[in-house]
PDB file of C-alpha atoms in Angstrom:
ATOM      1  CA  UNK U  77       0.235  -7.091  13.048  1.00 79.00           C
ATOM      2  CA  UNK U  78       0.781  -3.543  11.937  1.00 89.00           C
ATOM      3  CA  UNK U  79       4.820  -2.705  11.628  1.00 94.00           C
ATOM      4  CA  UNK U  80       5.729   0.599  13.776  1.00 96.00           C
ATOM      5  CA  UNK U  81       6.912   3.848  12.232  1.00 97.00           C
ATOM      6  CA  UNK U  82       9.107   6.253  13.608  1.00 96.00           C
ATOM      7  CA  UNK U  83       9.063   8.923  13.538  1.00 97.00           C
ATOM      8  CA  UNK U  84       5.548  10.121  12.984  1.00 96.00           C
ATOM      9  CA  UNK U  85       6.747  13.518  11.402  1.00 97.00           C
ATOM     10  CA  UNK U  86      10.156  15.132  10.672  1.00 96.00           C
ATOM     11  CA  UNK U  87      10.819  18.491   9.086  1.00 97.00           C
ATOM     12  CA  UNK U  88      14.311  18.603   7.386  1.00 95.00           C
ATOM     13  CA  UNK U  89      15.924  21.698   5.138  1.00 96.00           C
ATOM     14  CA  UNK U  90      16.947  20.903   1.551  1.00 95.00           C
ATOM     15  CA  UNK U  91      20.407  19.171   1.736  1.00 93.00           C
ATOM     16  CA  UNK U  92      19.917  17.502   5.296  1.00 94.00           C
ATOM     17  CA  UNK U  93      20.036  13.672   6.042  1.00 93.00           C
ATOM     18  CA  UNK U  94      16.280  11.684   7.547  1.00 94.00           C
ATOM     19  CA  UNK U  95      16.028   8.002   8.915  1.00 96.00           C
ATOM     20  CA  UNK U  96      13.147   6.783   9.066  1.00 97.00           C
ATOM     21  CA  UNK U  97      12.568   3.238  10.908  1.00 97.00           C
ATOM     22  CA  UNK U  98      10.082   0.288  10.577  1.00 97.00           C
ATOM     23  CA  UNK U  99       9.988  -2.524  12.894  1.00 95.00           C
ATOM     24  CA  UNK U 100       7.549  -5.695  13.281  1.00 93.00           C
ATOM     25  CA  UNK U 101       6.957  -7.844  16.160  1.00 90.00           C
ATOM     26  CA  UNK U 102       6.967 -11.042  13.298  1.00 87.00           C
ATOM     27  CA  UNK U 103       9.620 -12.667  11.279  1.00 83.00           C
ATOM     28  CA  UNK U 104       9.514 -11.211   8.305  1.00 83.00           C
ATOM     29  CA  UNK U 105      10.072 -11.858   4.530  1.00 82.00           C
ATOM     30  CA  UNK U 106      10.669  -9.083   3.025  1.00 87.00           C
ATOM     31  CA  UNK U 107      10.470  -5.137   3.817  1.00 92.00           C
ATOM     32  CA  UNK U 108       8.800  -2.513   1.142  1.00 93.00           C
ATOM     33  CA  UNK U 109       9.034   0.993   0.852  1.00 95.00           C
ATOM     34  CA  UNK U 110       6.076   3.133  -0.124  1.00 96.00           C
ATOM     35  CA  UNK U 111       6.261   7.004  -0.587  1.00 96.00           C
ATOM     36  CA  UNK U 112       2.580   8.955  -0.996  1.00 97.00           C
ATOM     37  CA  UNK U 113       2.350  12.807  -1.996  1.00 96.00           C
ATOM     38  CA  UNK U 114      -0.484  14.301  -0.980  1.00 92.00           C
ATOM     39  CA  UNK U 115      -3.698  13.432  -2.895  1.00 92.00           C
ATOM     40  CA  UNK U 116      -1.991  10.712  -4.923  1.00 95.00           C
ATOM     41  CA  UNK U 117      -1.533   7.161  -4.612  1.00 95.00           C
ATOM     42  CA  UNK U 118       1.304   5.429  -2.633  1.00 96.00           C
ATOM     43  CA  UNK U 119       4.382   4.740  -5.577  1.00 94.00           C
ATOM     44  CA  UNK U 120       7.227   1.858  -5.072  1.00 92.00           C
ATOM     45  CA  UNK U 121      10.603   3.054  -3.603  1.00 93.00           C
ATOM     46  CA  UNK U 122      12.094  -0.307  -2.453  1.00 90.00           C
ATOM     47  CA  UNK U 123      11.669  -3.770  -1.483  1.00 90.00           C
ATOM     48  CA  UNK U 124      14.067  -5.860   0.482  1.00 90.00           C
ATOM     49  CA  UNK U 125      13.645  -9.380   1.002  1.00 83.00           C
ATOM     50  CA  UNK U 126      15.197 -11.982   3.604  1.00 79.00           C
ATOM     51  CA  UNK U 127      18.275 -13.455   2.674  1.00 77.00           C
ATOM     52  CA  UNK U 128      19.642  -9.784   0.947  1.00 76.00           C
ATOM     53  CA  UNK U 129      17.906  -9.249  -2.311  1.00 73.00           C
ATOM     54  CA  UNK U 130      17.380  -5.590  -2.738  1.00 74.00           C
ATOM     55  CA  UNK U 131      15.324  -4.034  -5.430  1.00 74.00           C
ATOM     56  CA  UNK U 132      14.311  -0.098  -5.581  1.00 73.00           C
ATOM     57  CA  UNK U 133      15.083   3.427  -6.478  1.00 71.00           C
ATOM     58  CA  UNK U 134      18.525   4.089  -7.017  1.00 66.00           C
ATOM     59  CA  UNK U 135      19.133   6.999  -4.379  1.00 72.00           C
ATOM     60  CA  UNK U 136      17.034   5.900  -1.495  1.00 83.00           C
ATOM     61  CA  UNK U 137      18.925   3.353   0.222  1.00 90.00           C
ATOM     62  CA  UNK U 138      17.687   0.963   3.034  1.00 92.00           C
ATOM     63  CA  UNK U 139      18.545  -1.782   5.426  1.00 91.00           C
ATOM     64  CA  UNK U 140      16.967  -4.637   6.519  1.00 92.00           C
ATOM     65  CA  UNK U 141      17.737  -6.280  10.207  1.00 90.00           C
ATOM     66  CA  UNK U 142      16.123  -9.802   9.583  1.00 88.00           C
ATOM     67  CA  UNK U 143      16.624 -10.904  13.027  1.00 89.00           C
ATOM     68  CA  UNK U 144      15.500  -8.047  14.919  1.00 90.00           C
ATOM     69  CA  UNK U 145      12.496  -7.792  12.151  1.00 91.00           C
ATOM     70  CA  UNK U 146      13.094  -3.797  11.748  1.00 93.00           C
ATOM     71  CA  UNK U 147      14.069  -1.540   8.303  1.00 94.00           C
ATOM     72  CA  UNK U 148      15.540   1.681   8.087  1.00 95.00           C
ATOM     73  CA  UNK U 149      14.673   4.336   4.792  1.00 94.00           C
ATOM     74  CA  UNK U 150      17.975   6.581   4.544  1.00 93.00           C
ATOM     75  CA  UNK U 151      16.973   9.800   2.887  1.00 92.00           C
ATOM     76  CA  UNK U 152      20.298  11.737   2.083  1.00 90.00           C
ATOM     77  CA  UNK U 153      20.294  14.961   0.559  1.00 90.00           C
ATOM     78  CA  UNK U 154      17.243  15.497   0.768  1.00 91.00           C
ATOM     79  CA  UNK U 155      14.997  17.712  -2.174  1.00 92.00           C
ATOM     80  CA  UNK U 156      11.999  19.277  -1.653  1.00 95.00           C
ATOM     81  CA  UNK U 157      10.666  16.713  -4.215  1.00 93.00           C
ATOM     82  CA  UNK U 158      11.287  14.113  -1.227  1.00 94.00           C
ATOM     83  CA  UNK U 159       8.436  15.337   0.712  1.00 96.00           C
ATOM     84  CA  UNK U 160       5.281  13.189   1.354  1.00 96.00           C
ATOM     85  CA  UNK U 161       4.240  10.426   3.785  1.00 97.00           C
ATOM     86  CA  UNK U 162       6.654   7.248   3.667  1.00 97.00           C
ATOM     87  CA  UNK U 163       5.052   4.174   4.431  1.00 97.00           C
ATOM     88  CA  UNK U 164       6.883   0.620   5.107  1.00 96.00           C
ATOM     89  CA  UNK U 165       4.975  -2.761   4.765  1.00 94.00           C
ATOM     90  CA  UNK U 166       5.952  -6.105   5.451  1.00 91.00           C
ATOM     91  CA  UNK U 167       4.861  -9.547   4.804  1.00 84.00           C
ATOM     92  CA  UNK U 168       5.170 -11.303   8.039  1.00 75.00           C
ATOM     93  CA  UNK U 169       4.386 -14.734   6.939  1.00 69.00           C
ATOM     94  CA  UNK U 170       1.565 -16.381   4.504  1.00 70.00           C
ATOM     95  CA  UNK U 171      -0.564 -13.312   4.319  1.00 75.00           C
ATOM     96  CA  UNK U 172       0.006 -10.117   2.319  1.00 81.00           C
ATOM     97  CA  UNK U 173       2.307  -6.752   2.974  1.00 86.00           C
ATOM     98  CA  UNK U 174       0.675  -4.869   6.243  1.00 90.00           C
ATOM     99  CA  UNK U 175       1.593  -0.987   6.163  1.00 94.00           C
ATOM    100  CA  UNK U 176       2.614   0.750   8.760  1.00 94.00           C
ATOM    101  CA  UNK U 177       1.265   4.309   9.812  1.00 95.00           C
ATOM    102  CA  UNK U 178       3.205   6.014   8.010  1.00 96.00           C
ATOM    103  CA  UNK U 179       5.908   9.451   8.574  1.00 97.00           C
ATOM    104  CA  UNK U 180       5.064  12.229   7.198  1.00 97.00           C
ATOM    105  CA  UNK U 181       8.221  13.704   5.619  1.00 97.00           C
ATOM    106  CA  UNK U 182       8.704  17.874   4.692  1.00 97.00           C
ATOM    107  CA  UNK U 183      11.662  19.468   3.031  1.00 96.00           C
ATOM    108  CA  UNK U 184      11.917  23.077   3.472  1.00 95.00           C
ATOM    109  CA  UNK U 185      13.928  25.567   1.292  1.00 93.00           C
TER     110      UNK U 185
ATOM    111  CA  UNK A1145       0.282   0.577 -20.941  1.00 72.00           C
ATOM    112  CA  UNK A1146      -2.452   2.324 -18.319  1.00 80.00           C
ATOM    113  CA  UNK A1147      -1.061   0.623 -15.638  1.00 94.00           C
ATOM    114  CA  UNK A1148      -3.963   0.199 -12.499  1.00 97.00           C
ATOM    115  CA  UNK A1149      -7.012   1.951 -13.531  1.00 97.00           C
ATOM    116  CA  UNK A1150     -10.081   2.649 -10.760  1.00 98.00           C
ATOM    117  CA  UNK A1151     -13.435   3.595 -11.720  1.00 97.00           C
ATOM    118  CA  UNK A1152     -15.315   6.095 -10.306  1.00 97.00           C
ATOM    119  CA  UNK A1153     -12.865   8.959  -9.008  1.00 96.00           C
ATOM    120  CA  UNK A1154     -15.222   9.952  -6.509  1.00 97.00           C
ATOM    121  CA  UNK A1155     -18.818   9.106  -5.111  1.00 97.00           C
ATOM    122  CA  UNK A1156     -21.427  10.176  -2.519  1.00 97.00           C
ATOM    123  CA  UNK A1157     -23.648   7.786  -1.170  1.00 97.00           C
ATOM    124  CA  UNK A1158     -26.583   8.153   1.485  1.00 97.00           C
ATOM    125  CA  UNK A1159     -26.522   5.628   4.259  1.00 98.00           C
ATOM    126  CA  UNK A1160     -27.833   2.200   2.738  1.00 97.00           C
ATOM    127  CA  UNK A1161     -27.062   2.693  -0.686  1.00 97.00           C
ATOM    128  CA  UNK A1162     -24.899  -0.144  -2.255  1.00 97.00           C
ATOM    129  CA  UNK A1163     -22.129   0.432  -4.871  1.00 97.00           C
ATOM    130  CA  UNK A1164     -19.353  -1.148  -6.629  1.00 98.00           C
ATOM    131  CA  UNK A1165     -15.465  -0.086  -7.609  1.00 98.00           C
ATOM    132  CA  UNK A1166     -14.308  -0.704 -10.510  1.00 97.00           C
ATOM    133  CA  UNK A1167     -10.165  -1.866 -10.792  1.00 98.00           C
ATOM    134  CA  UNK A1168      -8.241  -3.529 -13.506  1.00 98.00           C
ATOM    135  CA  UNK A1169      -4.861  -3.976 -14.423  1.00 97.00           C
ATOM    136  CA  UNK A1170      -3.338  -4.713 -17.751  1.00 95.00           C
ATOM    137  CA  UNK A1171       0.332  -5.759 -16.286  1.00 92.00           C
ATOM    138  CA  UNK A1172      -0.985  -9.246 -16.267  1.00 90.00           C
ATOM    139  CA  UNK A1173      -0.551  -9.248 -12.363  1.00 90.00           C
ATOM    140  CA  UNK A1174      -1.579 -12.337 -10.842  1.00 89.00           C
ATOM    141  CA  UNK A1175      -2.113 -10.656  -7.175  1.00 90.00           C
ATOM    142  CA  UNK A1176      -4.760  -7.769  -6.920  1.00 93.00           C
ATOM    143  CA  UNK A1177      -5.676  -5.688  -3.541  1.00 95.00           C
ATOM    144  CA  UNK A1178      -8.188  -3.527  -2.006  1.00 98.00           C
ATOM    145  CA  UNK A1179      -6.847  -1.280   0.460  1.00 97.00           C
ATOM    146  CA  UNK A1180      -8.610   1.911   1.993  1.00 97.00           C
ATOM    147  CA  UNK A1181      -7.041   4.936   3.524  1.00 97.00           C
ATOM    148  CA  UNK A1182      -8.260   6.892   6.775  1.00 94.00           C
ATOM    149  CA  UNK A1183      -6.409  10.000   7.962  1.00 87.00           C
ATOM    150  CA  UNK A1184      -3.648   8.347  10.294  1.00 84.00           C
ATOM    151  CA  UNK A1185      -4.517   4.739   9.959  1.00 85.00           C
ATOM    152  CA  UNK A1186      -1.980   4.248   6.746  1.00 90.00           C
ATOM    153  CA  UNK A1187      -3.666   1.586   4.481  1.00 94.00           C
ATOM    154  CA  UNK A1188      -5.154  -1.424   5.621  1.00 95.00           C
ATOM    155  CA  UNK A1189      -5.907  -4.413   3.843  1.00 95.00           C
ATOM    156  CA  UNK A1190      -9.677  -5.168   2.959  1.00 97.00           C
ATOM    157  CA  UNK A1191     -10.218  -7.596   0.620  1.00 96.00           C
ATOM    158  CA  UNK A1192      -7.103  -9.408  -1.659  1.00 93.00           C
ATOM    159  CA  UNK A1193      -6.992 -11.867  -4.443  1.00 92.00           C
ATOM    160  CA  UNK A1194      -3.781 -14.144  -4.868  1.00 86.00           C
ATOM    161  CA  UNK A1195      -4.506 -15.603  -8.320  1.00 85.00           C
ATOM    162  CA  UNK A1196      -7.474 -15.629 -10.787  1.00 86.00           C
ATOM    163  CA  UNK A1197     -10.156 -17.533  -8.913  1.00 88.00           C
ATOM    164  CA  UNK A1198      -9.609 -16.797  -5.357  1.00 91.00           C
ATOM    165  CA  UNK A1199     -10.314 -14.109  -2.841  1.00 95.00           C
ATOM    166  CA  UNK A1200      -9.396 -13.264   0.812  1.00 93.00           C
ATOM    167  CA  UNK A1201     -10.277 -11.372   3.583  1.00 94.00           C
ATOM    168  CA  UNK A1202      -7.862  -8.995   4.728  1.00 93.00           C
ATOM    169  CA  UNK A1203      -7.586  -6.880   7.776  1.00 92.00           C
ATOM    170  CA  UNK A1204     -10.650  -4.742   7.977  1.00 95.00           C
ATOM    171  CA  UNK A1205     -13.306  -6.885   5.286  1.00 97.00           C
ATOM    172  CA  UNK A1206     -16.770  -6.356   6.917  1.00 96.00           C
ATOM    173  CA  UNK A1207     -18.960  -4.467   4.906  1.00 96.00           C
ATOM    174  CA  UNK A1208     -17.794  -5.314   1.480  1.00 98.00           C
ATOM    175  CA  UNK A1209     -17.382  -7.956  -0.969  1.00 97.00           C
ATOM    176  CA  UNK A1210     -14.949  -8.713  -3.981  1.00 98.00           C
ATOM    177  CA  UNK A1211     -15.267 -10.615  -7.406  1.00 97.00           C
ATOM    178  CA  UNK A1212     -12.205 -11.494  -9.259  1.00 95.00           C
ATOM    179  CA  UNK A1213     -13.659 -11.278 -12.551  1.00 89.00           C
ATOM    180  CA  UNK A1214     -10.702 -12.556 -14.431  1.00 94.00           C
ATOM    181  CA  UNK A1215      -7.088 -12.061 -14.436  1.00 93.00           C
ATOM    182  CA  UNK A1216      -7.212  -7.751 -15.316  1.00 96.00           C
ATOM    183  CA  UNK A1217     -10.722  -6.563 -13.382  1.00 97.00           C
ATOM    184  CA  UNK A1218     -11.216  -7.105  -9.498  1.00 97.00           C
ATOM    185  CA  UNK A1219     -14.293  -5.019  -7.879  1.00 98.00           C
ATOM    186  CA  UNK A1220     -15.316  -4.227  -4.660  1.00 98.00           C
ATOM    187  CA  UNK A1221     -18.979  -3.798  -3.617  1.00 98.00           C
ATOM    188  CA  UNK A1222     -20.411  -2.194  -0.747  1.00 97.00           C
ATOM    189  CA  UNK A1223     -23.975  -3.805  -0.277  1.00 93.00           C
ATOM    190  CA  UNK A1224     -25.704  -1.253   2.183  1.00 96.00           C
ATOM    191  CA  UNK A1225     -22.720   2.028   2.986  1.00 96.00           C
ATOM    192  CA  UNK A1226     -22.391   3.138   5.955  1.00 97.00           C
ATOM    193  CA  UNK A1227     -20.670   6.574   7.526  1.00 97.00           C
ATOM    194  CA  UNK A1228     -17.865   4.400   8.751  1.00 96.00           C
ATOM    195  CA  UNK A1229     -16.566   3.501   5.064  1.00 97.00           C
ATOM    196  CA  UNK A1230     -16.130   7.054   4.276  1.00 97.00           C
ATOM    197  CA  UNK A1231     -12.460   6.377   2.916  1.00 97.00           C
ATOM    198  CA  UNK A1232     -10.127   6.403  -0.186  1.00 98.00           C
ATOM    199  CA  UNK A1233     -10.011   3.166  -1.334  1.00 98.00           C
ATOM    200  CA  UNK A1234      -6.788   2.259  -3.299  1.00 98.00           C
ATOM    201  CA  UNK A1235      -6.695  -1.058  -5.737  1.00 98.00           C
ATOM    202  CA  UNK A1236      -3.470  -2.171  -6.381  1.00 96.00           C
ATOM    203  CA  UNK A1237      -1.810  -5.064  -8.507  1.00 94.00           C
ATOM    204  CA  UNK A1238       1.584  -7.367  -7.929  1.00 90.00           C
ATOM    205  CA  UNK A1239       2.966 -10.450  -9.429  1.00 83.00           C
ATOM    206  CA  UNK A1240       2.685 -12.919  -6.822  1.00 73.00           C
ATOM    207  CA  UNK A1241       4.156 -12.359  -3.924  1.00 67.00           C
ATOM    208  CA  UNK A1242       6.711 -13.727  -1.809  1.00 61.00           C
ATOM    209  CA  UNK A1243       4.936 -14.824   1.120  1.00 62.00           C
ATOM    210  CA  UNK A1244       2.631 -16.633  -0.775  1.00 67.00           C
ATOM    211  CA  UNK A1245       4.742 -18.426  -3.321  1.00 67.00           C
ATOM    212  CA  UNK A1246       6.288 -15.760  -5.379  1.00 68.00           C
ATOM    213  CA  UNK A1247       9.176 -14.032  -5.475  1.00 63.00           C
ATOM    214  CA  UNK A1248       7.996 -10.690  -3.214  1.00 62.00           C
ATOM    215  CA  UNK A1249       7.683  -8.070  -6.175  1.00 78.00           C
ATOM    216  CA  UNK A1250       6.687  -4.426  -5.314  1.00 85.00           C
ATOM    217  CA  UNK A1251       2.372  -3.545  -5.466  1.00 91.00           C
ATOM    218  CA  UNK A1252       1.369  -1.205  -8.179  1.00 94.00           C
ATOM    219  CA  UNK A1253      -1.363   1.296  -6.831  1.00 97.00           C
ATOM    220  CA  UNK A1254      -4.168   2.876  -8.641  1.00 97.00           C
ATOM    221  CA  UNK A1255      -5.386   6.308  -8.309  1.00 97.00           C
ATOM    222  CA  UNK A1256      -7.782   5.888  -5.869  1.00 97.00           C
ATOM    223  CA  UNK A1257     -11.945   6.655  -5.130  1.00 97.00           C
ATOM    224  CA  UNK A1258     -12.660   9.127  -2.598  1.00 97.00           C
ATOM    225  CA  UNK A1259     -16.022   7.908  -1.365  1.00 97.00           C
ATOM    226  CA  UNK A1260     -18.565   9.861   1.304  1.00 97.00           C
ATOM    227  CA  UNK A1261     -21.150   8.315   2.692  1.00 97.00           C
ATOM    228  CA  UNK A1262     -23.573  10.866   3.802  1.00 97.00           C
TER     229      UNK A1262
END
Protein backbone atom coordinates (compact mmCIF):
# COMPACT_ATOMS: atom_id res chain seq x y z
CA UNK A 1 0.00 0.00 0.00
CA UNK A 2 1.34 3.31 -1.17
CA UNK A 3 2.02 5.83 2.04
CA UNK A 4 0.14 9.36 1.46
CA UNK A 5 1.94 12.66 0.97
CA UNK A 6 0.88 15.89 1.91
CA UNK A 7 1.09 18.25 0.66
CA UNK A 8 1.43 17.70 -3.03
CA UNK A 9 3.28 21.13 -3.57
CA UNK A 10 4.37 24.02 -1.30
CA UNK A 11 6.18 27.18 -2.30
CA UNK A 12 8.16 28.69 0.68
CA UNK A 13 10.70 31.98 0.61
CA UNK A 14 14.31 31.42 1.71
CA UNK A 15 14.31 31.44 5.58
CA UNK A 16 10.64 30.04 6.07
CA UNK A 17 9.70 26.74 7.94
CA UNK A 18 7.79 23.42 5.56
CA UNK A 19 6.21 20.15 7.07
CA UNK A 20 5.76 17.79 5.06
CA UNK A 21 3.69 14.53 6.23
CA UNK A 22 3.65 10.76 5.33
CA UNK A 23 1.19 8.41 6.62
CA UNK A 24 0.44 4.53 5.90
CA UNK A 25 -2.59 2.59 6.48
CA UNK A 26 0.08 -0.49 7.79
CA UNK A 27 2.22 -0.93 10.79
CA UNK A 28 5.25 0.07 9.90
CA UNK A 29 9.02 -0.58 10.51
CA UNK A 30 10.71 2.03 9.72
CA UNK A 31 10.12 5.53 7.80
CA UNK A 32 12.79 6.89 5.00
CA UNK A 33 13.29 10.10 3.61
CA UNK A 34 14.14 10.60 -0.04
CA UNK A 35 14.82 14.09 -1.64
CA UNK A 36 15.04 14.15 -5.82
CA UNK A 37 16.22 17.39 -7.81
CA UNK A 38 15.06 17.55 -10.97
CA UNK A 39 16.66 15.17 -13.53
CA UNK A 40 18.67 13.34 -10.88
CA UNK A 41 18.21 10.41 -8.85
CA UNK A 42 16.37 10.30 -5.45
CA UNK A 43 19.51 10.81 -2.53
CA UNK A 44 19.08 9.56 1.32
CA UNK A 45 17.96 12.25 3.86
CA UNK A 46 16.75 10.02 6.76
CA UNK A 47 15.57 6.83 7.99
CA UNK A 48 13.69 6.21 11.17
CA UNK A 49 12.95 2.93 12.41
CA UNK A 50 10.35 1.52 15.09
CA UNK A 51 11.44 1.51 18.45
CA UNK A 52 13.47 5.24 17.93
CA UNK A 53 16.60 4.67 15.99
CA UNK A 54 17.18 7.65 13.85
CA UNK A 55 19.78 7.89 11.18
CA UNK A 56 20.06 10.93 8.50
CA UNK A 57 21.20 14.34 7.55
CA UNK A 58 22.05 16.43 10.29
CA UNK A 59 19.64 19.51 9.65
CA UNK A 60 16.54 17.84 8.41
CA UNK A 61 14.84 16.56 11.33
CA UNK A 62 11.81 14.12 11.44
CA UNK A 63 9.35 12.26 13.56
CA UNK A 64 7.98 9.10 13.49
CA UNK A 65 4.29 8.30 15.09
CA UNK A 66 4.59 4.39 15.22
CA UNK A 67 1.14 3.92 16.32
CA UNK A 68 -0.68 6.12 14.12
CA UNK A 69 1.85 4.77 11.20
CA UNK A 70 2.51 8.56 9.91
CA UNK A 71 6.14 10.72 9.60
CA UNK A 72 6.65 14.23 9.44
CA UNK A 73 10.00 15.93 7.31
CA UNK A 74 10.64 19.38 9.23
CA UNK A 75 12.38 21.66 6.81
CA UNK A 76 13.56 24.80 8.86
CA UNK A 77 15.25 27.54 7.33
CA UNK A 78 14.82 26.67 4.38
CA UNK A 79 17.69 27.40 1.23
CA UNK A 80 17.01 27.49 -2.12
CA UNK A 81 19.31 24.40 -2.27
CA UNK A 82 16.25 22.61 -0.40
CA UNK A 83 14.15 22.59 -3.40
CA UNK A 84 13.14 19.33 -5.21
CA UNK A 85 10.49 16.61 -4.78
CA UNK A 86 10.63 14.84 -1.20
CA UNK A 87 9.58 11.45 -1.20
CA UNK A 88 8.86 9.16 2.06
CA UNK A 89 8.86 5.27 1.87
CA UNK A 90 8.08 2.79 4.29
CA UNK A 91 8.45 -0.82 4.84
CA UNK A 92 5.16 -1.97 6.06
CA UNK A 93 6.00 -5.47 6.85
CA UNK A 94 8.11 -8.40 4.97
CA UNK A 95 8.29 -6.64 1.68
CA UNK A 96 10.50 -3.71 0.65
CA UNK A 97 10.21 0.37 1.21
CA UNK A 98 6.93 1.60 -0.94
CA UNK A 99 7.29 5.46 -1.87
CA UNK A 100 4.88 7.68 -1.62
CA UNK A 101 3.92 10.34 -4.38
CA UNK A 102 5.96 12.57 -3.51
CA UNK A 103 5.81 16.89 -2.62
CA UNK A 104 7.26 18.87 -4.69
CA UNK A 105 9.16 21.46 -2.62
CA UNK A 106 10.35 25.31 -4.12
CA UNK A 107 12.33 27.91 -2.28
CA UNK A 108 12.11 31.28 -3.66
CA UNK A 109 14.58 34.21 -3.10
CA UNK B 1 34.25 3.97 -5.05
CA UNK B 2 31.51 4.53 -8.14
CA UNK B 3 28.86 3.86 -6.01
CA UNK B 4 25.48 2.46 -8.25
CA UNK B 5 26.36 2.57 -11.81
CA UNK B 6 23.39 2.05 -14.73
CA UNK B 7 24.12 1.32 -18.19
CA UNK B 8 22.70 2.82 -20.93
CA UNK B 9 21.76 6.58 -19.97
CA UNK B 10 19.14 6.62 -22.40
CA UNK B 11 17.41 4.38 -25.16
CA UNK B 12 14.68 4.39 -27.84
CA UNK B 13 13.02 1.38 -28.68
CA UNK B 14 10.16 0.63 -31.33
CA UNK B 15 7.27 -1.36 -30.00
CA UNK B 16 8.49 -5.13 -29.70
CA UNK B 17 11.99 -4.64 -29.40
CA UNK B 18 13.57 -6.33 -26.27
CA UNK B 19 16.43 -4.80 -24.18
CA UNK B 20 18.32 -5.12 -21.08
CA UNK B 21 19.67 -2.52 -18.14
CA UNK B 22 22.62 -2.80 -16.97
CA UNK B 23 23.17 -2.01 -12.77
CA UNK B 24 25.94 -2.86 -10.43
CA UNK B 25 27.10 -1.83 -7.26
CA UNK B 26 30.49 -2.09 -5.73
CA UNK B 27 29.27 -1.26 -1.92
CA UNK B 28 28.96 -4.95 -1.52
CA UNK B 29 25.11 -4.43 -0.94
CA UNK B 30 23.35 -7.51 -0.39
CA UNK B 31 19.74 -5.94 -1.45
CA UNK B 32 19.43 -4.53 -5.10
CA UNK B 33 16.11 -2.79 -6.70
CA UNK B 34 14.49 -1.86 -9.83
CA UNK B 35 12.27 0.95 -9.54
CA UNK B 36 10.77 3.13 -12.47
CA UNK B 37 9.54 6.66 -12.37
CA UNK B 38 6.31 8.13 -14.18
CA UNK B 39 5.45 11.83 -13.88
CA UNK B 40 3.26 11.79 -10.56
CA UNK B 41 3.33 8.15 -9.72
CA UNK B 42 6.71 8.58 -7.39
CA UNK B 43 8.68 5.26 -7.80
CA UNK B 44 7.26 2.01 -7.72
CA UNK B 45 8.81 -1.14 -7.12
CA UNK B 46 9.34 -3.57 -10.18
CA UNK B 47 11.50 -6.17 -9.68
CA UNK B 48 13.92 -6.59 -6.20
CA UNK B 49 16.56 -8.96 -5.12
CA UNK B 50 17.12 -9.59 -1.25
CA UNK B 51 20.42 -11.51 -1.41
CA UNK B 52 22.64 -13.07 -4.16
CA UNK B 53 20.45 -15.80 -5.60
CA UNK B 54 17.00 -14.60 -5.27
CA UNK B 55 14.58 -12.31 -7.00
CA UNK B 56 11.07 -10.84 -6.38
CA UNK B 57 8.34 -9.31 -7.89
CA UNK B 58 7.52 -6.02 -6.76
CA UNK B 59 4.63 -3.75 -7.32
CA UNK B 60 4.29 -3.20 -11.00
CA UNK B 61 6.64 -6.52 -12.53
CA UNK B 62 4.77 -7.46 -15.78
CA UNK B 63 6.69 -6.92 -18.68
CA UNK B 64 10.15 -7.45 -17.42
CA UNK B 65 12.48 -9.82 -15.98
CA UNK B 66 15.63 -9.67 -13.61
CA UNK B 67 18.91 -11.79 -13.20
CA UNK B 68 20.96 -11.37 -10.17
CA UNK B 69 24.13 -12.10 -11.72
CA UNK B 70 26.17 -12.08 -8.60
CA UNK B 71 26.49 -10.03 -5.60
CA UNK B 72 27.59 -6.32 -7.70
CA UNK B 73 25.45 -6.66 -11.27
CA UNK B 74 21.51 -7.04 -11.28
CA UNK B 75 19.77 -6.41 -14.88
CA UNK B 76 16.52 -5.89 -16.00
CA UNK B 77 15.21 -7.06 -19.41
CA UNK B 78 12.32 -6.02 -21.27
CA UNK B 79 11.48 -9.01 -23.70
CA UNK B 80 9.03 -7.30 -26.27
CA UNK B 81 8.65 -2.98 -25.05
CA UNK B 82 5.78 -1.59 -25.12
CA UNK B 83 4.55 2.37 -25.06
CA UNK B 84 3.43 1.79 -21.52
CA UNK B 85 7.16 1.26 -20.13
CA UNK B 86 8.17 4.55 -21.39
CA UNK B 87 9.79 5.47 -17.88
CA UNK B 88 13.06 6.27 -15.96
CA UNK B 89 14.04 3.34 -14.45
CA UNK B 90 16.21 3.81 -11.26
CA UNK B 91 18.46 0.69 -9.80
CA UNK B 92 19.30 1.08 -6.45
CA UNK B 93 21.40 -0.93 -3.77
CA UNK B 94 20.97 -1.42 0.32
CA UNK B 95 22.41 -3.68 2.87
CA UNK B 96 19.66 -5.78 3.86
CA UNK B 97 16.92 -4.38 5.06
CA UNK B 98 14.95 -4.28 8.05
CA UNK B 99 11.83 -5.80 7.11
CA UNK B 100 13.43 -8.60 5.78
CA UNK B 101 16.04 -9.47 8.35
CA UNK B 102 18.36 -6.58 8.42
CA UNK B 103 18.78 -3.76 10.21
CA UNK B 104 16.62 -1.12 7.76
CA UNK B 105 19.68 0.82 6.16
CA UNK B 106 18.94 3.70 3.67
CA UNK B 107 18.79 2.54 -0.58
CA UNK B 108 21.54 3.95 -2.66
CA UNK B 109 20.11 5.07 -6.16
CA UNK B 110 21.77 5.07 -9.46
CA UNK B 111 21.53 7.62 -12.08
CA UNK B 112 18.88 6.38 -13.91
CA UNK B 113 17.85 5.27 -17.93
CA UNK B 114 15.41 7.36 -19.56
CA UNK B 115 13.84 4.88 -21.95
CA UNK B 116 11.09 5.71 -24.97
CA UNK B 117 9.41 3.30 -26.50
CA UNK B 118 8.25 4.58 -29.76
Amino acid sequence: QQPVQSPQAVILREGEDAVINCSSSKALYSVHWYRQKHGEAPVFLMILLKGGEQKGHDKISASFNEKKQQSSLYLTASQLSYSGTYFCGTEPGNTPLVFGKGTRLSVIA
Amino acid sequence: NAGVTQTPKFQVLKTGQSMTLQCAQDMNHNSMYWYRQDPGMGLRLIYYSASEGTTDKGEVPNGYNVSRLNKREFSLRLESAAPSQTSVYFCASSPLPRALGGRGYEQYFGPGTRLTVT
